[in-house]
Coordinates of C-alpha atoms in Angstrom, one line a residue:
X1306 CA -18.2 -82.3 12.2
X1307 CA -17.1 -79.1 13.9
X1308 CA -13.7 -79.7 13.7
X1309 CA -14.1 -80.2 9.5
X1310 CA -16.4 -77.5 9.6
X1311 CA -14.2 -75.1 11.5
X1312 CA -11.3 -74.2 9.0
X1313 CA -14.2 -73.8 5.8
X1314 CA -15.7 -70.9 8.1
X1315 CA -11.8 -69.9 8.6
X1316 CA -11.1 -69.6 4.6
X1317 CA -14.1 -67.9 4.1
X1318 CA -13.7 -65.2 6.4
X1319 CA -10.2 -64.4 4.9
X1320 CA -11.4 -62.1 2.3
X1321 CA -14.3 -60.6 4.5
X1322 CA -11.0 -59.7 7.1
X1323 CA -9.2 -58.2 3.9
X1324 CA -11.9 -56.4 2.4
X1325 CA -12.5 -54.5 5.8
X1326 CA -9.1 -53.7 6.1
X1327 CA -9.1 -52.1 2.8
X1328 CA -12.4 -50.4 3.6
X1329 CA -11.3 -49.1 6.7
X1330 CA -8.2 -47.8 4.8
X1331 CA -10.0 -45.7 2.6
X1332 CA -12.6 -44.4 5.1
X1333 CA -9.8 -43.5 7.3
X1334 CA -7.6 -41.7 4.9
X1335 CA -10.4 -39.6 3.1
X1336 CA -11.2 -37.6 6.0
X1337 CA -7.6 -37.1 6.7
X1338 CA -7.3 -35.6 2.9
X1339 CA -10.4 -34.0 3.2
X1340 CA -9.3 -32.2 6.3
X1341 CA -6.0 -31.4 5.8
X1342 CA -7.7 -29.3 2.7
X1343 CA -10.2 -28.0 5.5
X1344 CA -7.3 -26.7 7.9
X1345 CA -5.7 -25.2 4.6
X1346 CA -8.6 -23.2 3.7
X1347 CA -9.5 -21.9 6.8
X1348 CA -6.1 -21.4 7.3
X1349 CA -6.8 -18.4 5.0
X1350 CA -9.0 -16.6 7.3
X1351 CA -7.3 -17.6 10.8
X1352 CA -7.1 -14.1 12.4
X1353 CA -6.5 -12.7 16.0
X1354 CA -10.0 -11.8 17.3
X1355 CA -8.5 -9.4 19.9
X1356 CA -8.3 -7.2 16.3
X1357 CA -10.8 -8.7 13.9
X1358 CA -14.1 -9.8 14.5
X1359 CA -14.6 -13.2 12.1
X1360 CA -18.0 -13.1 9.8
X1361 CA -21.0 -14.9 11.6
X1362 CA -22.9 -15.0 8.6
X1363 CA -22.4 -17.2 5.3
X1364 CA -24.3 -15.2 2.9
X1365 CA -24.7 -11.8 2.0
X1366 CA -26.7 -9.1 -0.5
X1367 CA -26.5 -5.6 -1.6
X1368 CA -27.3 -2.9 -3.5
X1369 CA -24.7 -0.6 -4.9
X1370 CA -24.6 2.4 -7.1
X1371 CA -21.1 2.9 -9.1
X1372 CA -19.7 5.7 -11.1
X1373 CA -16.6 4.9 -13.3
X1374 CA -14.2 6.8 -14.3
X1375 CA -11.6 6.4 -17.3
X1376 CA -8.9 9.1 -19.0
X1377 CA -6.9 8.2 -21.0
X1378 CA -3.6 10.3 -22.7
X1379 CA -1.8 9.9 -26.4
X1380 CA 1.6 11.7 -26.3
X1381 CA 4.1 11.5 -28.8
X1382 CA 7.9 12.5 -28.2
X1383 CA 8.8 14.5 -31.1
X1384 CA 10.5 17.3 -30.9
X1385 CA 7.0 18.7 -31.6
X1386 CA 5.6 17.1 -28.8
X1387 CA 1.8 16.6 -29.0
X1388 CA -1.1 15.0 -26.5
X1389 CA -4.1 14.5 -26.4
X1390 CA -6.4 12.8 -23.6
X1391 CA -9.9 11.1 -24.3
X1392 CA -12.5 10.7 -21.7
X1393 CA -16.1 9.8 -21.4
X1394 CA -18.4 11.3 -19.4
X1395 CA -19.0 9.7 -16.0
X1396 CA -21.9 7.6 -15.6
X1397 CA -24.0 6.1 -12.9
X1398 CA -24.5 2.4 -12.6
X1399 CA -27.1 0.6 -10.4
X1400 CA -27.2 -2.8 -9.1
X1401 CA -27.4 -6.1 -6.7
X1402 CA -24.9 -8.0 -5.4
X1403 CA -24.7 -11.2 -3.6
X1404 CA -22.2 -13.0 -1.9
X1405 CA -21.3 -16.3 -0.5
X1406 CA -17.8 -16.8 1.8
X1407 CA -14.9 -15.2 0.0
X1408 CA -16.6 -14.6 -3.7
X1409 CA -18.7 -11.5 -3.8
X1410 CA -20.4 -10.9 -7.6
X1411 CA -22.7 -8.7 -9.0
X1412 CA -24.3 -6.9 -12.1
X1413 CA -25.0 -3.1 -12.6
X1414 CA -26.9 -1.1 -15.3
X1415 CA -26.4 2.1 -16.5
X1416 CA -29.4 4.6 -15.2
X1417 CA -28.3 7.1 -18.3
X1418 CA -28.3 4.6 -21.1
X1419 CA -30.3 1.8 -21.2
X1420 CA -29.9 0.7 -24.5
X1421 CA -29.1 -3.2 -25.1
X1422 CA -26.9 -2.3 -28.5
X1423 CA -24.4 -0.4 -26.2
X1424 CA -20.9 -1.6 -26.8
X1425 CA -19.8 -0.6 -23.2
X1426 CA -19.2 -3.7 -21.4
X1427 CA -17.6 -4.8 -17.7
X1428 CA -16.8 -7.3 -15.3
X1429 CA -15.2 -7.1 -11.9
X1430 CA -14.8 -10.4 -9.8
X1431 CA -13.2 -9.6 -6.3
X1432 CA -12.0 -12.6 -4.0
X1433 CA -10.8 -11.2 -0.7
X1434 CA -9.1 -13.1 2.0
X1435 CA -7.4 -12.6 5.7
X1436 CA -3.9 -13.8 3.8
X1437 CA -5.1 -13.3 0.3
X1438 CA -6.8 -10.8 -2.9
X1439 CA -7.6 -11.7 -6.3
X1440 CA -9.1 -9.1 -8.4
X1441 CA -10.2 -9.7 -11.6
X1442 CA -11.6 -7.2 -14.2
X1443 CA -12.9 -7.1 -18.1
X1444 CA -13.7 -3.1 -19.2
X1445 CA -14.6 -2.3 -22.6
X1446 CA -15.4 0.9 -23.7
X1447 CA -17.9 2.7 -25.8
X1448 CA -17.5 4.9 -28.9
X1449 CA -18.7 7.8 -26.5
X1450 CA -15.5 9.5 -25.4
X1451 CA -14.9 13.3 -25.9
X1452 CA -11.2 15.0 -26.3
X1453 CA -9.9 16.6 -23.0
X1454 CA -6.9 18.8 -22.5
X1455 CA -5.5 19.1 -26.5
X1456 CA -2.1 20.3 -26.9
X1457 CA -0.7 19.8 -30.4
X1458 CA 2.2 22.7 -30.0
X1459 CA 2.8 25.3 -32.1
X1460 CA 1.6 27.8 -29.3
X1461 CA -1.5 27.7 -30.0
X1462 CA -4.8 27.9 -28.0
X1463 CA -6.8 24.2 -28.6
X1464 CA -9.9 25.3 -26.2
X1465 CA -12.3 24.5 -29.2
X1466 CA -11.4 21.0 -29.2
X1467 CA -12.1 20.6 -25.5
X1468 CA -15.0 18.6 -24.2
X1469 CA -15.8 17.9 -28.3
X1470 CA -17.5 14.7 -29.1
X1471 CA -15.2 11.7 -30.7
X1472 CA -16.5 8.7 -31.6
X1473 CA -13.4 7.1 -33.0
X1474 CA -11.4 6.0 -29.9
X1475 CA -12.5 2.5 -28.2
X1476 CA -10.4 0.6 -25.5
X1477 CA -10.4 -2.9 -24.1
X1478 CA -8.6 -3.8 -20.9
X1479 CA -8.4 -7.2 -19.2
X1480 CA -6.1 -8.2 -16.8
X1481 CA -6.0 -9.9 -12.7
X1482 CA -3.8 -8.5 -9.7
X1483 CA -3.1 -11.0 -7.0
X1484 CA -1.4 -10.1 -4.2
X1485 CA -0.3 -10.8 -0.2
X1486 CA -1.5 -9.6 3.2
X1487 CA 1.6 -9.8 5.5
X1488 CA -0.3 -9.0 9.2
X1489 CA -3.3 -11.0 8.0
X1490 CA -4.1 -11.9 11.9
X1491 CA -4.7 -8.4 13.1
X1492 CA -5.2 -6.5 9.7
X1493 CA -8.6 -7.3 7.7
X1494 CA -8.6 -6.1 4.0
X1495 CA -12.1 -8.0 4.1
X1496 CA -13.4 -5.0 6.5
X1497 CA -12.8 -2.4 4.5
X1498 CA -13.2 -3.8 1.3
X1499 CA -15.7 -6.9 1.3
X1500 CA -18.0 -6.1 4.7
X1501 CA -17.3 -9.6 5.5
X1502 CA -15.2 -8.9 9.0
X1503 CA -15.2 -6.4 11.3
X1504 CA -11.4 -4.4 12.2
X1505 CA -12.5 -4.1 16.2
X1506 CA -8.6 -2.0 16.9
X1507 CA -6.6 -0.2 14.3
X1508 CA -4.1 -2.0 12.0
X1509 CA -2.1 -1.9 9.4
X1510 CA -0.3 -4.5 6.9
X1511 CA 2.4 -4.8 4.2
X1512 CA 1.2 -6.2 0.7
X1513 CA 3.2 -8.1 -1.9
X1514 CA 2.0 -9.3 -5.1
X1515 CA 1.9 -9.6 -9.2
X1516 CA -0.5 -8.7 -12.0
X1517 CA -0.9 -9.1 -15.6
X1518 CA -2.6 -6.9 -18.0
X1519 CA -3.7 -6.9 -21.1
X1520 CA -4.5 -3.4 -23.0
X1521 CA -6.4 -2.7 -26.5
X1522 CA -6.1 1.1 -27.7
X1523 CA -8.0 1.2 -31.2
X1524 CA -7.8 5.0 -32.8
X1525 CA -9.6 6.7 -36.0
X1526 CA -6.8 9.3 -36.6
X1527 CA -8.5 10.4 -40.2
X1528 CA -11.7 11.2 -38.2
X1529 CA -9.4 13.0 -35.3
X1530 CA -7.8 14.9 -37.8
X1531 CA -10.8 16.1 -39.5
X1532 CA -12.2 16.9 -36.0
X1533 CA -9.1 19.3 -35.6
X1534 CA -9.7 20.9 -39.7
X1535 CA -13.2 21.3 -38.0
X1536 CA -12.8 22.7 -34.9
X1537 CA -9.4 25.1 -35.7
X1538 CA -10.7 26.4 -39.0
X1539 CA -7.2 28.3 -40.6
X1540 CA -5.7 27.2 -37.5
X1541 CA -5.2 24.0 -38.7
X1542 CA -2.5 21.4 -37.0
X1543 CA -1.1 18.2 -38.7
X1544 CA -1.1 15.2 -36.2
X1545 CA 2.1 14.2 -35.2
X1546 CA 2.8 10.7 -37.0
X1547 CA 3.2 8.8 -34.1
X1548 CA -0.5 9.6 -33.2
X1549 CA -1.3 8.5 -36.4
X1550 CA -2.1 4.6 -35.7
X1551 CA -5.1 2.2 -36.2
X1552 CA -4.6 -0.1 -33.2
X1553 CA -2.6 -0.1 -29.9
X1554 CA -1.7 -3.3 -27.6
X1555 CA 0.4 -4.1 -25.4
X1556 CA 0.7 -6.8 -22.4
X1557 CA 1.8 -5.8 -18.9
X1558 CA 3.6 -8.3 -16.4
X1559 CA 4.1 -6.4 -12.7
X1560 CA 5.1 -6.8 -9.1
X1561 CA 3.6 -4.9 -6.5
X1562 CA 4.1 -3.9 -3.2
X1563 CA 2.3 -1.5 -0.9
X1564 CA 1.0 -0.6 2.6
X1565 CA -2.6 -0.5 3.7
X1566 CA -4.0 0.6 7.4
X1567 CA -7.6 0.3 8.4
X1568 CA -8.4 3.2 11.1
X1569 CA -11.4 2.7 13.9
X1570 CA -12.2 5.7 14.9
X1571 CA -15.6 4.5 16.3
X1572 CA -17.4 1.3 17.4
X1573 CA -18.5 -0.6 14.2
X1574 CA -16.9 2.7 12.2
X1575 CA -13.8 1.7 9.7
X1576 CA -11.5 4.3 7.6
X1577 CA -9.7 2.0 5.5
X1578 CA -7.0 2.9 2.5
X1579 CA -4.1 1.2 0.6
X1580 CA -1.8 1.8 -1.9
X1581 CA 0.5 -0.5 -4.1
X1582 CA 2.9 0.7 -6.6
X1583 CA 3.7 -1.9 -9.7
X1584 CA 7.4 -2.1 -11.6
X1585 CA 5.9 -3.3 -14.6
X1586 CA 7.2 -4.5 -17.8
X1587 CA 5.3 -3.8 -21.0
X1588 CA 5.7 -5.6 -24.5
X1589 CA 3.9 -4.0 -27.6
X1590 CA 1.9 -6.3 -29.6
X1591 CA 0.3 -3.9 -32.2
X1592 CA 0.9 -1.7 -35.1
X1593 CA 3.1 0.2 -32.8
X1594 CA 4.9 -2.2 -31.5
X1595 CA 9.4 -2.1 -32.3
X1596 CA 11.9 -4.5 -31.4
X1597 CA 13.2 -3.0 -28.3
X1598 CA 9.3 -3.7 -27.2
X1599 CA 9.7 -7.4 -27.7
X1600 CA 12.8 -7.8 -25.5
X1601 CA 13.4 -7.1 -21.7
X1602 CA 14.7 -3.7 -21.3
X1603 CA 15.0 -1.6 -18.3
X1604 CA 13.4 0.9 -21.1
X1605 CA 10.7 -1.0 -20.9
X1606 CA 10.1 -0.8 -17.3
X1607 CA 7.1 1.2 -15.7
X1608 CA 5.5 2.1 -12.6
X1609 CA 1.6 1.8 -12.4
X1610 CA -0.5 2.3 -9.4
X1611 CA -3.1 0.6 -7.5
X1612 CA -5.6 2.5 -4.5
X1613 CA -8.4 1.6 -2.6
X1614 CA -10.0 3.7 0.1
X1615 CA -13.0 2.9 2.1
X1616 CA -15.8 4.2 5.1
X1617 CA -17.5 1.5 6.2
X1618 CA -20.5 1.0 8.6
X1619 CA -20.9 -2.7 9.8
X1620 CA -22.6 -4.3 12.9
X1621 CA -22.4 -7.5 11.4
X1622 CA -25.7 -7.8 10.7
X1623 CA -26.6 -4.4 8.2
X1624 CA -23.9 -2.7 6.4
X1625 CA -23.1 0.3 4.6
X1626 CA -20.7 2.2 3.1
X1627 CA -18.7 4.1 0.2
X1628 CA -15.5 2.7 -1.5
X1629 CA -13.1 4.0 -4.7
X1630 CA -10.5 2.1 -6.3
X1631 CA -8.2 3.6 -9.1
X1632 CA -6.0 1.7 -11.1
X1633 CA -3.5 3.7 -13.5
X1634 CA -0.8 2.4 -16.2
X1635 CA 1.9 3.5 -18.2
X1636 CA 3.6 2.7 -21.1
X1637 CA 6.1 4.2 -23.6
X1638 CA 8.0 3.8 -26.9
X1639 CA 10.7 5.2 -28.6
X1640 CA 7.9 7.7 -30.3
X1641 CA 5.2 7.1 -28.2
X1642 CA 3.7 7.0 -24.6
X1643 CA 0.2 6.7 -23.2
X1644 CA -1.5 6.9 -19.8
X1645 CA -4.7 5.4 -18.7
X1646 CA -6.5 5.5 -15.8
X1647 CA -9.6 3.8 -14.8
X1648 CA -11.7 3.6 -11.4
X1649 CA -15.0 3.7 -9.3
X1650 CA -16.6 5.1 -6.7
X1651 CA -19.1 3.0 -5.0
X1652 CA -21.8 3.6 -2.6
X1653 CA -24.0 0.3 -1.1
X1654 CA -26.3 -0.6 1.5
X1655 CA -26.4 -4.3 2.4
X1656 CA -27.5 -7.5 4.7
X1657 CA -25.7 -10.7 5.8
X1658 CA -27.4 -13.7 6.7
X1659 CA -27.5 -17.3 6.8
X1660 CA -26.4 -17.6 10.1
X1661 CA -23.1 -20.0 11.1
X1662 CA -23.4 -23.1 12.9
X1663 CA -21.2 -21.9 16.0
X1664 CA -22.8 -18.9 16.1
X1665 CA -26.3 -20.3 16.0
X1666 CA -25.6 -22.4 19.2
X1667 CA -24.0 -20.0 21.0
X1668 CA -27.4 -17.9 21.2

């Protein structure tokens, strides 16, 4: 009986031997996947910790007060050369961030106007790195700007039409910037820019990287030109027809490179700055838009600019600390050219917590 017995229990086992086989394949080859994508994340934040001090904690929260800052210039390149730069005033926004790893988010509100029907909208999404940055940003603008530095030619004095009211200008501007941190071992960008690492001796690092951009300029020139009948009286000044436009847009492709350098001059202390200049090229989308716009010229080619400077107090634990970052653009036509520049100064007070495993168990 055991011998006929025998190769039944032998047949039947061959699929149980299979089947675990199989099983072990997949449970064997799943944590080598899912760690090979573990090694290339944290690949991102290897550093040397003779330089950088790695973040203990995994969280993070703090309040920060912002005031933005946006100009903005219309020049047109007749011979009767004209300009004219809008601005708002600067205001003061208040709010709380929170954070988690590499992504830091947060909201502010405007302590001066605290009306829900404002059209002034933003977002700013950061995503900082030891190798790697990704900023991305959404500004709108209200119908609050006023007219700064007029000069329509003819010799004239335009001091009336300074700091005037003008509701007829708005601007949209969306875009990311990506870029590259060469000497990502010993230089932190997260130090001076996120609070998430600590620069322990002074460093500095190349950056390489590309942007895209894309920028919404929508002008009332009937209501700037009555504005100008207003303010000039008999001195009245035609606008220069290539001021005279309903809408502007254009989209901006770039390359970047730059230098930045975070300086210790004290324990827990950080001086931090960079700058990156962009060769951009522009294409005109809008009512101002020719065909030399639509093609690749090197007419089309521009340089924008990119800089962030920071003080930074951080013992790991409580942070604090004051940052600005400016972005500015360019772009010209045939008959036209514009500038804008936009920006914020930021002041915050924070926490981390959420303490990390390895750091937990080496108290």
């Amino acid at each position: 009986m055991m011998m006929m017995t025998a190769p039944a229990c032998a047949q039947e086992t061959i699929p149980v031997v299979l089947d675990s086989v199989k099983t072990d394949t997949v449970v064997k080859s799943a944590p080598r996947k899912l760690g090979l994508i573990r090694r290339i994340i944290r690949g991102f934040d290897k550093v040397d910790e003779r330089y950088i001090e790695p973040q203990h904690y995994v969280y993070a929260a703090m309040l920060q007060g912002t005031r933005n800052y946006d100009y903005y210039t219309l020049r047109s390149a007749g011979d009767n050369r004209q300009s004219i730069s809008f601005s708002p005033d600067s205001e003061v926004r208040l709010g709380p961030y929170a954070g988690w790893r590499w992504v830091f988010l947060g909201y502010t509100l405007s302590l001066e106007n605290l009306s829900v029907n404002s059209h002034k909208s933003g977002f700013d999404l950061s995503v900082y790195s030891s190798q790697i940055g990704l900023d991305l940003f959404y500004h709108r603008t209200a119908r609050d700007f006023k007219l700064r530095d007029v000069n329509l030619g003819h010799q004239q004095d335009y001091s009336a039409l300074n700091n005037v009211s003008f509701d007829g200008f708005t601007t949209d501007i969306t875009g990311f910037n990506f870029y590259y941190i060469f000497n990502h071992g010993k230089f932190s960008y997260p130090a001076a820019f996120s609070q998430s690492t600590i620069q322990k001796i002074s460093c500095g690092s190349w950056l390489a990287g590309f942007g895209y951009t894309q920028n919404s300029f929508d002008l009332d020139y009937e209501l700037l030109q009555s504005v100008i009948d207003e303010k000039m009286g008999a001195k009245r000044v035609e606008l220069d027809s290539a001021l005279q436009f309903r809408n502007i847009k254009y989209v901006d492709f770039s390359l970047s490179g730059g230098y930045a350098y975070n300086w210790v001059f004290a324990r827990n202390w950080l001086l931090g700055g960079s700058l990156q200049i962009a060769a951009s090229h522009k294409r005109s989308t809008g009512e101002m838009s020719d065909k030399k716009s639509r093609s690749f010229s090197i007419q089309n080619l521009n340089l924008d600019g990119i800089g962030r400077f920071a003080l930074v107090y951080n013992n790991m634990k409580w942070y604090a600390g004051c940052s600005v970052v400016m972005h500015t653009y360019n772009f010209s036509l045939s008959q036209f050219s514009t500038n804008n520049t936009f920006g914020s100064a930021n002041l915050y007070v924070g926490i981390n917590f959420g303490l990390k495993k390895k750091y937990r168990e080496k108290k």
